[in-house]
PDB file of C-alpha atoms and ligand atoms in Angstrom:
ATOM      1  CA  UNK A  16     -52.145 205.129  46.056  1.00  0.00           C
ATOM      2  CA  UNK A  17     -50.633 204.760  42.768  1.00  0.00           C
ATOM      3  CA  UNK A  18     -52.684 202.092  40.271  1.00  0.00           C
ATOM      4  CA  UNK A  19     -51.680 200.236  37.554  1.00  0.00           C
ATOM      5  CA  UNK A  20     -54.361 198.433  35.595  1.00  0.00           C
ATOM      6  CA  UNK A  21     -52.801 195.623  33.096  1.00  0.00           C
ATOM      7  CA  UNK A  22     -54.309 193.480  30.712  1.00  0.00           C
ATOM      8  CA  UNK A  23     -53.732 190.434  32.260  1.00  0.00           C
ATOM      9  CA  UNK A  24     -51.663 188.491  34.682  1.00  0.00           C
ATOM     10  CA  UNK A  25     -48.737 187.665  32.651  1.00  0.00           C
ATOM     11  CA  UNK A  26     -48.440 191.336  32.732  1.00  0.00           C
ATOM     12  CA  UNK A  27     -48.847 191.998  35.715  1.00  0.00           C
ATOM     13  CA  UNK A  28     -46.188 189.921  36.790  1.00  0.00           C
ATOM     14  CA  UNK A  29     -43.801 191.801  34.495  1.00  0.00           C
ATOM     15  CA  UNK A  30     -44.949 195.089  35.909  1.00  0.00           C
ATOM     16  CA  UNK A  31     -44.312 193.545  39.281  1.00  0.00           C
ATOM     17  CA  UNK A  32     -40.774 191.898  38.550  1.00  0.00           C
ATOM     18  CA  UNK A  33     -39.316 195.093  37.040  1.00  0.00           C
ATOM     19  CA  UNK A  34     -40.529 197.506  40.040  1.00  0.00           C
ATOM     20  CA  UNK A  35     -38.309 194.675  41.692  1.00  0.00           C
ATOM     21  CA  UNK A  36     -35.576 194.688  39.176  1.00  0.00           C
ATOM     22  CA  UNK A  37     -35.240 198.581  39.284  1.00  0.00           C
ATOM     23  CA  UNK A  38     -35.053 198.708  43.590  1.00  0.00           C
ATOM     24  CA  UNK A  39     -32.326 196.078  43.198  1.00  0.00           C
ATOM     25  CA  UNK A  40     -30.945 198.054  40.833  1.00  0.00           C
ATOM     26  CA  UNK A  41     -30.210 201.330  43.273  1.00  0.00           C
ATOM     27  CA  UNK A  42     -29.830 199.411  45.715  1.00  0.00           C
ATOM     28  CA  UNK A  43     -28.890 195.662  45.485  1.00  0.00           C
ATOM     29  CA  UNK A  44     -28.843 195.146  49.147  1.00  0.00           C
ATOM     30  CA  UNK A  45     -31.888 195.673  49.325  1.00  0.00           C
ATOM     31  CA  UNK A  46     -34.264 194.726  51.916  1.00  0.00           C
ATOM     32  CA  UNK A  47     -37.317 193.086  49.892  1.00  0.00           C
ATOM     33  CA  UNK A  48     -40.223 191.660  51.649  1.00  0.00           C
ATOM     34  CA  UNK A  49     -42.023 188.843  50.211  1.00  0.00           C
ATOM     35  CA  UNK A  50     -45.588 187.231  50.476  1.00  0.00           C
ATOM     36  CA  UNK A  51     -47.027 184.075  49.168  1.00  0.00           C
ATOM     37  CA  UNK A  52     -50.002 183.015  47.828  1.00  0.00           C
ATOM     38  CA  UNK A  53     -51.063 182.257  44.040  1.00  0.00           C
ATOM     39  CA  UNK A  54     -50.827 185.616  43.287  1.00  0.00           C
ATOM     40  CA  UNK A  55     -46.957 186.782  43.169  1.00  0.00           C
ATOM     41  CA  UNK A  56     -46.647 182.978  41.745  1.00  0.00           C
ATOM     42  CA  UNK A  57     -45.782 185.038  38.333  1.00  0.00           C
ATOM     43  CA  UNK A  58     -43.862 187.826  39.340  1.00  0.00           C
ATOM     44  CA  UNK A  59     -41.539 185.043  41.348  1.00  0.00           C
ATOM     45  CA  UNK A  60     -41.495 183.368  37.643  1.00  0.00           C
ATOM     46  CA  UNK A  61     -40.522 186.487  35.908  1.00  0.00           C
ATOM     47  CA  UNK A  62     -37.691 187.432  38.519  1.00  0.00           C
ATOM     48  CA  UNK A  63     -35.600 183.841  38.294  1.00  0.00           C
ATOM     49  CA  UNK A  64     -36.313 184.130  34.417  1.00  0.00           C
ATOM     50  CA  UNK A  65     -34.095 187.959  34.942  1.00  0.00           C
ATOM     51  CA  UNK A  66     -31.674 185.985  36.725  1.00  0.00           C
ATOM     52  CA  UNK A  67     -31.163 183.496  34.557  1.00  0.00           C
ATOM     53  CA  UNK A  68     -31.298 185.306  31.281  1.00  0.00           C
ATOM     54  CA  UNK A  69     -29.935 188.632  32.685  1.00  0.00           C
ATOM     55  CA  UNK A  70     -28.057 187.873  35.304  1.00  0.00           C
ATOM     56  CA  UNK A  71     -29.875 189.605  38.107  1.00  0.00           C
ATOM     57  CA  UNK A  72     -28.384 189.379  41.015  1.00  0.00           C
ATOM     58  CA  UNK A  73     -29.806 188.305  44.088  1.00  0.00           C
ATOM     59  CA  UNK A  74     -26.412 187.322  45.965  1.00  0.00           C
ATOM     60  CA  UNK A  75     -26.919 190.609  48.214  1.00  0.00           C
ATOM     61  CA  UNK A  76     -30.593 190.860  48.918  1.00  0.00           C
ATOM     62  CA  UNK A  77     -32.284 189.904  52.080  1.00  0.00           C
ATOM     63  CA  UNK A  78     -35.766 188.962  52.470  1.00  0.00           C
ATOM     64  CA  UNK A  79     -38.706 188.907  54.798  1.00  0.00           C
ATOM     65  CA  UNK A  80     -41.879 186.656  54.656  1.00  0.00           C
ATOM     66  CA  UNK A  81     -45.012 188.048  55.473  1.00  0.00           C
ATOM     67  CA  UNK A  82     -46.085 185.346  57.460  1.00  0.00           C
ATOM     68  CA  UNK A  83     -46.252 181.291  58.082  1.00  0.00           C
ATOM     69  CA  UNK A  84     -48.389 179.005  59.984  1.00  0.00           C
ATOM     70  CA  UNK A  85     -48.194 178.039  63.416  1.00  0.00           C
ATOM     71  CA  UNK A  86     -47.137 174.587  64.349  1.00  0.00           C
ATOM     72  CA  UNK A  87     -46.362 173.364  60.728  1.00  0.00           C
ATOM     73  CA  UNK A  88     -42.957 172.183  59.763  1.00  0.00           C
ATOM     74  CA  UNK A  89     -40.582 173.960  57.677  1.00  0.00           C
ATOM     75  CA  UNK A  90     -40.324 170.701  55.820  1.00  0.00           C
ATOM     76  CA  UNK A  91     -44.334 170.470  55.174  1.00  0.00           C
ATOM     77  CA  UNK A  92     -45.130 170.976  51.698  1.00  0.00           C
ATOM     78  CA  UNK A  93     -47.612 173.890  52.672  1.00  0.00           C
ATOM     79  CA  UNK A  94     -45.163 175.606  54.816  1.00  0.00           C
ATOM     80  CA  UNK A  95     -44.845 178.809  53.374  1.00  0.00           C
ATOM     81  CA  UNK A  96     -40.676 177.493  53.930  1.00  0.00           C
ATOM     82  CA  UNK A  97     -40.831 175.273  51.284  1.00  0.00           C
ATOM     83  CA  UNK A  98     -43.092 177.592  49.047  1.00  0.00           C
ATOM     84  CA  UNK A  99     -40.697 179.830  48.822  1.00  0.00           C
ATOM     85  CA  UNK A 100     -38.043 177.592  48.582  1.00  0.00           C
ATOM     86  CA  UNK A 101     -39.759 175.948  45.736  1.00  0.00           C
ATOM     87  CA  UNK A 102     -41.072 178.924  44.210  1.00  0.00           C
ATOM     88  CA  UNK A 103     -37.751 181.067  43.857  1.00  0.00           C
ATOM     89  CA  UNK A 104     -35.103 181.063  46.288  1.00  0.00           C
ATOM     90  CA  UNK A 105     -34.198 177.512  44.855  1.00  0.00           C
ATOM     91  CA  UNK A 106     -33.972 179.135  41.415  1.00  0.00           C
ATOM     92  CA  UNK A 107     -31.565 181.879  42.074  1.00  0.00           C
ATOM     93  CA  UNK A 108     -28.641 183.256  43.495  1.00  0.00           C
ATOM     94  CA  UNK A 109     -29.870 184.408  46.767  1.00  0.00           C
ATOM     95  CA  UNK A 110     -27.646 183.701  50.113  1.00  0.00           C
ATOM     96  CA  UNK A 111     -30.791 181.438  51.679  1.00  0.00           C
ATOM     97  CA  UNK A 112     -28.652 182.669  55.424  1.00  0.00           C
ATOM     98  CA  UNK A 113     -30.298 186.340  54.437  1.00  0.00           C
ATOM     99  CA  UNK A 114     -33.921 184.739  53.654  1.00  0.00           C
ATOM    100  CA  UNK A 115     -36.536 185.189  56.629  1.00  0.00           C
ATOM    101  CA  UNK A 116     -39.577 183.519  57.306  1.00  0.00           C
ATOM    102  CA  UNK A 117     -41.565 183.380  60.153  1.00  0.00           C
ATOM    103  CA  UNK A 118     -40.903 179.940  62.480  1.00  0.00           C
ATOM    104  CA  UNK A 119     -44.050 178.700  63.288  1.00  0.00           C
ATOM    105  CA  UNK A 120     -42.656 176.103  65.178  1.00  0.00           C
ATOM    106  CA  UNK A 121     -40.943 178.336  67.496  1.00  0.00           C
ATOM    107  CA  UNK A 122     -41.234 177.508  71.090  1.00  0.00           C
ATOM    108  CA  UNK A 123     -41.682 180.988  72.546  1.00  0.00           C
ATOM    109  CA  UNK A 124     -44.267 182.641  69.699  1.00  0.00           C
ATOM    110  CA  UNK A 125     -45.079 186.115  71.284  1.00  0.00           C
ATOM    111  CA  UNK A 126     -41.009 186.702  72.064  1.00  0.00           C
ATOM    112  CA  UNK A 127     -39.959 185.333  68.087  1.00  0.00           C
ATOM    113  CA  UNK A 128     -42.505 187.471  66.859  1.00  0.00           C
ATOM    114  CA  UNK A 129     -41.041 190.439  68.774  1.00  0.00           C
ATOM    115  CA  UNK A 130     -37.561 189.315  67.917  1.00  0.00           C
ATOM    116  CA  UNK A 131     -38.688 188.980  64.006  1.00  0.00           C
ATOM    117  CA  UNK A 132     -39.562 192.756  63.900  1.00  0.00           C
ATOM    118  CA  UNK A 133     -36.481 193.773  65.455  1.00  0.00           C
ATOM    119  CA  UNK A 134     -34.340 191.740  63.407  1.00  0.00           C
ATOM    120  CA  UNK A 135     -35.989 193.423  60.192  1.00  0.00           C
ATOM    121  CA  UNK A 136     -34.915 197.136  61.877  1.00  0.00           C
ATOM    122  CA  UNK A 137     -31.423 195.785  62.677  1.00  0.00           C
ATOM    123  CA  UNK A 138     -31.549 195.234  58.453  1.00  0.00           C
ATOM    124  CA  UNK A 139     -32.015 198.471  58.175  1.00  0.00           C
ATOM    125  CA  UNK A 140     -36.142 197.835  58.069  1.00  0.00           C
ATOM    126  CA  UNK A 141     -37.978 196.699  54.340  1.00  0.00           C
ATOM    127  CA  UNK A 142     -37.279 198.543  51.513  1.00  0.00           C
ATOM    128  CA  UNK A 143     -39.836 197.231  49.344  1.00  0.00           C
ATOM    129  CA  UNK A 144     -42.873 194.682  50.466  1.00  0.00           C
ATOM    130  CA  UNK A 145     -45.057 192.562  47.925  1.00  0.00           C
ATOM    131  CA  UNK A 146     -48.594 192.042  49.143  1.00  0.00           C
ATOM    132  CA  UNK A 147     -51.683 190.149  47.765  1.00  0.00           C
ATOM    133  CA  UNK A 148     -54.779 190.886  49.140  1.00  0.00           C
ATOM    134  CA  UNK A 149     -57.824 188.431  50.237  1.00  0.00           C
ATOM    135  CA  UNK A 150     -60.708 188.039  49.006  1.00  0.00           C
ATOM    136  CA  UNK A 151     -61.707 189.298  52.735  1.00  0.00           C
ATOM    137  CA  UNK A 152     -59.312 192.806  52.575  1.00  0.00           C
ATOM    138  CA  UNK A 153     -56.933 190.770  54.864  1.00  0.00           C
ATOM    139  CA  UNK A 154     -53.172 191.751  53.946  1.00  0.00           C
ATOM    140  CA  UNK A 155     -50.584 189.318  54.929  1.00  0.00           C
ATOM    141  CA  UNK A 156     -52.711 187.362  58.040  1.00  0.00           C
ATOM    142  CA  UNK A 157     -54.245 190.406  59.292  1.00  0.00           C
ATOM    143  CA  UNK A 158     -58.135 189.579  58.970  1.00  0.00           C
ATOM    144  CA  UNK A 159     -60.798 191.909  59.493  1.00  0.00           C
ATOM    145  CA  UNK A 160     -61.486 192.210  63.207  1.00  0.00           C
ATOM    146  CA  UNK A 161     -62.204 195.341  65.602  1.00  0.00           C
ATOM    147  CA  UNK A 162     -58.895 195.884  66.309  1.00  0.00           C
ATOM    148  CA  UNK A 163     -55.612 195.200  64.412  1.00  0.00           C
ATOM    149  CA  UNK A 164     -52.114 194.169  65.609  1.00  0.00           C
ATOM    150  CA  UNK A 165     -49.489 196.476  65.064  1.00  0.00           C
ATOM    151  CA  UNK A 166     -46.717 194.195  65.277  1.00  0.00           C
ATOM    152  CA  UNK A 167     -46.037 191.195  64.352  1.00  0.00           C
ATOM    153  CA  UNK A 168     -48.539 188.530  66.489  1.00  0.00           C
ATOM    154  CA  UNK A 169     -50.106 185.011  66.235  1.00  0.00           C
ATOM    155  CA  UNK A 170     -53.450 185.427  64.793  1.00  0.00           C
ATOM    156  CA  UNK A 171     -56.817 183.065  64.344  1.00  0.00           C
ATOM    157  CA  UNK A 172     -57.488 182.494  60.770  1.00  0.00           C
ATOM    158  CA  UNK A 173     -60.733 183.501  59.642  1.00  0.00           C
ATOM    159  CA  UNK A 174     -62.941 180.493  58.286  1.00  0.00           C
ATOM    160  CA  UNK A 175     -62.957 182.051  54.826  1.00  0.00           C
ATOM    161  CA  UNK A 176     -59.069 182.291  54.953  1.00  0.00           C
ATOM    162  CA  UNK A 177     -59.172 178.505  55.907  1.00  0.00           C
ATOM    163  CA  UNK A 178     -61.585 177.742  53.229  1.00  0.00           C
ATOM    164  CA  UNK A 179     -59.563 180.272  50.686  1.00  0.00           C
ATOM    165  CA  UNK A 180     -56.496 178.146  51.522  1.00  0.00           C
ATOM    166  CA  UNK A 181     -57.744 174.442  52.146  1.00  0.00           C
ATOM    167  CA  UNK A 182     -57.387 174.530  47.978  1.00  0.00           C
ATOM    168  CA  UNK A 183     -53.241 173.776  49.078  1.00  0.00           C
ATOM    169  CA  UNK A 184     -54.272 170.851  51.580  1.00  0.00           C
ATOM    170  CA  UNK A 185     -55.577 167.524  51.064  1.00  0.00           C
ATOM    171  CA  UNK A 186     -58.740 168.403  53.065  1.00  0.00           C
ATOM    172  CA  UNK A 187     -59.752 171.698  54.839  1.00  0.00           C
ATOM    173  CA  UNK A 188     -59.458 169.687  58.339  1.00  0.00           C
ATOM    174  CA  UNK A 189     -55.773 170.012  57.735  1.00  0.00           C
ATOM    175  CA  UNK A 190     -55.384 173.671  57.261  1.00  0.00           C
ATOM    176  CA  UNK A 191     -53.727 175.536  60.757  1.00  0.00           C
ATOM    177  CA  UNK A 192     -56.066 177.595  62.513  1.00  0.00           C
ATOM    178  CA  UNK A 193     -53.327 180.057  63.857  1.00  0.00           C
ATOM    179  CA  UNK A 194     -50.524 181.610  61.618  1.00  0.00           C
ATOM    180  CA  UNK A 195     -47.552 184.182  62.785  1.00  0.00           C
ATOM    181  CA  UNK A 196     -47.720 187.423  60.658  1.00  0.00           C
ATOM    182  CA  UNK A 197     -45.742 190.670  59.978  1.00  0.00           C
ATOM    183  CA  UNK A 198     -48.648 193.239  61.634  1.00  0.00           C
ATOM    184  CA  UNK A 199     -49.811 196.054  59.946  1.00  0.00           C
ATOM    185  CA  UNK A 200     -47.470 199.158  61.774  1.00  0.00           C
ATOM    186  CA  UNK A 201     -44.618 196.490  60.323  1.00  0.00           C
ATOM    187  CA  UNK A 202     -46.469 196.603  56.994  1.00  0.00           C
ATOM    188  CA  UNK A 203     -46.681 200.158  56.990  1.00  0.00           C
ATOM    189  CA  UNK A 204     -42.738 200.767  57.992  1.00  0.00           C
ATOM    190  CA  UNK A 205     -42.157 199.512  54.650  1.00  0.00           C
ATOM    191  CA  UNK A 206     -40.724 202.713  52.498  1.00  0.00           C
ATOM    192  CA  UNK A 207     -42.617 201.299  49.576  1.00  0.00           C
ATOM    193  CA  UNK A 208     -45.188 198.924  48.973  1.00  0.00           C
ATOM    194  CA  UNK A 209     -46.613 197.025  45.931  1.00  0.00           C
ATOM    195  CA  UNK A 210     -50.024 195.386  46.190  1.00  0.00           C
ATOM    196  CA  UNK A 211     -51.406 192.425  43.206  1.00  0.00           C
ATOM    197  CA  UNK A 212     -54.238 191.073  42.664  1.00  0.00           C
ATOM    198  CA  UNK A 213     -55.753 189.529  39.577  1.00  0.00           C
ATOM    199  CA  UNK A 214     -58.591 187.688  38.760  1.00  0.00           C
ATOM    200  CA  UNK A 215     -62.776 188.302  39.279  1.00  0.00           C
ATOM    201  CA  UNK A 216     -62.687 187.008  42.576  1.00  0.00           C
ATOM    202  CA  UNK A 217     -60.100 189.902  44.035  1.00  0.00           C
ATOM    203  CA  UNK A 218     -62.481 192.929  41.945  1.00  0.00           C
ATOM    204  CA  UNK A 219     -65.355 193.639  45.364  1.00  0.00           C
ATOM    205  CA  UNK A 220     -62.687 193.884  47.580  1.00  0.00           C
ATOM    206  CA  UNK A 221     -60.892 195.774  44.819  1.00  0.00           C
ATOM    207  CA  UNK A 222     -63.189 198.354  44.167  1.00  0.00           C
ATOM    208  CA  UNK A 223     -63.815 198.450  47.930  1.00  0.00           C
ATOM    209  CA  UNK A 224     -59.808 199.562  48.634  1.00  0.00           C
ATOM    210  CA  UNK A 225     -59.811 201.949  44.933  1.00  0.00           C
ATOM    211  CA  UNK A 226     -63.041 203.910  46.677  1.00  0.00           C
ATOM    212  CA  UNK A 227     -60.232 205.441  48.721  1.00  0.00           C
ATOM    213  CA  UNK A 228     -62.730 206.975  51.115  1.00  0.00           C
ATOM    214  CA  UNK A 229     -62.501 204.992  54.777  1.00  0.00           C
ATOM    215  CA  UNK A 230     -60.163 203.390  56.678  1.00  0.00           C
ATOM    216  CA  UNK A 231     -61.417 200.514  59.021  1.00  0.00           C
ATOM    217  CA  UNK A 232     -60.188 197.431  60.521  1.00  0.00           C
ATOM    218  CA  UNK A 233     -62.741 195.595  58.773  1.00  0.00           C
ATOM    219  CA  UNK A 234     -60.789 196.406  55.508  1.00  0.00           C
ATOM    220  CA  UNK A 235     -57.136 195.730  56.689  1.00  0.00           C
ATOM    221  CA  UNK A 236     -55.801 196.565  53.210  1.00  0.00           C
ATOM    222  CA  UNK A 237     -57.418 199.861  53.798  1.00  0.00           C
ATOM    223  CA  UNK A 238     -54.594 200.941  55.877  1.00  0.00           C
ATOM    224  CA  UNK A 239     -52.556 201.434  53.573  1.00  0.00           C
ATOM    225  CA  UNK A 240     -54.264 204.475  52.368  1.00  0.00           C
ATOM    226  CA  UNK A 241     -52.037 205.623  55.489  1.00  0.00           C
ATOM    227  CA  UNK A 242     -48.861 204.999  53.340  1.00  0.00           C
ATOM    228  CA  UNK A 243     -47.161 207.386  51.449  1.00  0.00           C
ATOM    229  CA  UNK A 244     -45.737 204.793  48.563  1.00  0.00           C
ATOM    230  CA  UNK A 245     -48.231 202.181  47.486  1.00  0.00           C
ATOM    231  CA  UNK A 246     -48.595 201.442  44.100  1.00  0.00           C
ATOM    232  CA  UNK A 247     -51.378 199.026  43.302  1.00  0.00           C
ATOM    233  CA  UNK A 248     -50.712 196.920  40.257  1.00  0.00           C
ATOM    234  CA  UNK A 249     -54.274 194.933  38.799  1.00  0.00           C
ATOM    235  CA  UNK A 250     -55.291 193.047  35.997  1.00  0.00           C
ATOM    236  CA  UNK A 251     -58.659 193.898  34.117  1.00  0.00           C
ATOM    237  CA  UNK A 252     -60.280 191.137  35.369  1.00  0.00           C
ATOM    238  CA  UNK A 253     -59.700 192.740  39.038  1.00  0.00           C
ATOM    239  CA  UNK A 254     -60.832 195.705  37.923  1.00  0.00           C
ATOM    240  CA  UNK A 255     -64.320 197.008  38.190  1.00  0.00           C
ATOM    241  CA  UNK A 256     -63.864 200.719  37.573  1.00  0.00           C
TER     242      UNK A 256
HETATM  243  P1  PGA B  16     -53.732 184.537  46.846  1.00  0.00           P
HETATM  244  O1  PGA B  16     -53.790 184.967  48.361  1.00  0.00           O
HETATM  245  O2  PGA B  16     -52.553 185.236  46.258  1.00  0.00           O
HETATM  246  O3  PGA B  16     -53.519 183.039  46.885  1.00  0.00           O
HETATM  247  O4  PGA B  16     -55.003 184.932  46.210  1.00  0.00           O
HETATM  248  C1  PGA B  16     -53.660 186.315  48.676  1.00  0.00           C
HETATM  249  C2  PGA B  16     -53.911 186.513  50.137  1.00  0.00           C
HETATM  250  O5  PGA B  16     -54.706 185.759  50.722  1.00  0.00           O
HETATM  251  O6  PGA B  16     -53.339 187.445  50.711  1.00  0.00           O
END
């Protein structure tokens, strides 16, 4: 793993955005996989400033979501839908026919989800994913557990993801239980992967991933020690040495 360690989050969303900026640039097809969250709030900002001051062009990419809940509307203000929607694709050129994001609402879940990692090999699989990371080592929805899904599945929220993200909802009552989310073997297919996290409350589980020594389901973020390409971009304040 490759780590960057920046002095704070404005620049580490730079970092981020031009690691973006230069895949698009080889290759602006590109498949880029995307994740939500506060934490790529920045790099999202930095990217529609490019477009709109340089021109970069999105008119060719396609996207993947990490993940969405189950059972919320795309409509739903905390659908990760209109996130996104809200957050960049509104502010660019992108092609919002080549932007993917889980359907929670779908009415078969265990055949979409199989159909949702087919349809990112039939786009040639992701070229470059965005991660955060929980406080709890999960990476997209994949929680610490015994066992891990390889593919992408319907999993139970942990109670300190629902707690974590009640700070979206009106009250922690209305936070879904049950999410759809890429799994880790379509994590890992990624060619190259860049993981953020900023702030003190990401440096334990920080410093756990940087020890570099184990790999275990109870650290799902751990698996990407696995990966050949994952760069690891930080602020100070997530860093513990
Ligand atoms: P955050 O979430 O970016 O809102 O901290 C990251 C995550 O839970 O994966």
């Amino acid at each position: 793993m490759k780590l960057f360690v920046e002095k704070d989050y404005e620049k580490l969303s730079k970092v981020a955005a031009n690691i973006v900026k230069e895949e698009m640039s080889k290759k602006p097809n590109m498949v880029l996989g995307l994740a939500t969250g506060s934490t790529p709030e920045g790099m999202y900002r930095e990217l529609i400033r490019m477009h709109k001051e340089d021109g970069l062009d999105f008119s060719n990419v396609i996207t993947f979501n990490l993940d969405e809940y189950v059972g919320i509307d795309v409509e739903h203000p905390n659908s990760y839908h209109y996130f996104m929607k809200n957050i960049l694709f509104n502010h660019i050129n992108i092609d919002l026919k080549n932007t993917y994001i889980p359907d929670g609402k779908a009415n078969d879940l265990e055949k979409y989800c199989e159909e949702y990692d087919e349809l990112i090999q039939e786009k040639g699989g992701i070229d470059l994913q965005i991660l955060g990371i929980g406080e709890n080592g999960h990476i997209a929805f994949n929680e610490p557990d015994d066992t891990l899904n390889v593919g992408t599945s319907v999993v139970d929220l942990t109670q300190s993801t629902i707690e974590a993200n009640s700070r979206f909802f009106d009250s922690i009552d209305e936070v879904p239980k049950t999410a759809i989310t890429m799994g880790i073997g379509t994590i890992m297919k990624a060619k190259k992967i860049i993981l953020l996290a900023n702030g003190k409350k990401k440096a334990k589980v920080i410093k756990e991933l940087l020890r570099e020594d184990k790999i275990t389901t109870q650290l799902p973020a751990s698996m990407l020690l696995l990966h050949p390409d994952v760069t690891v971009i930080i602020d100070e304040e997530a860093y513990q040495g």
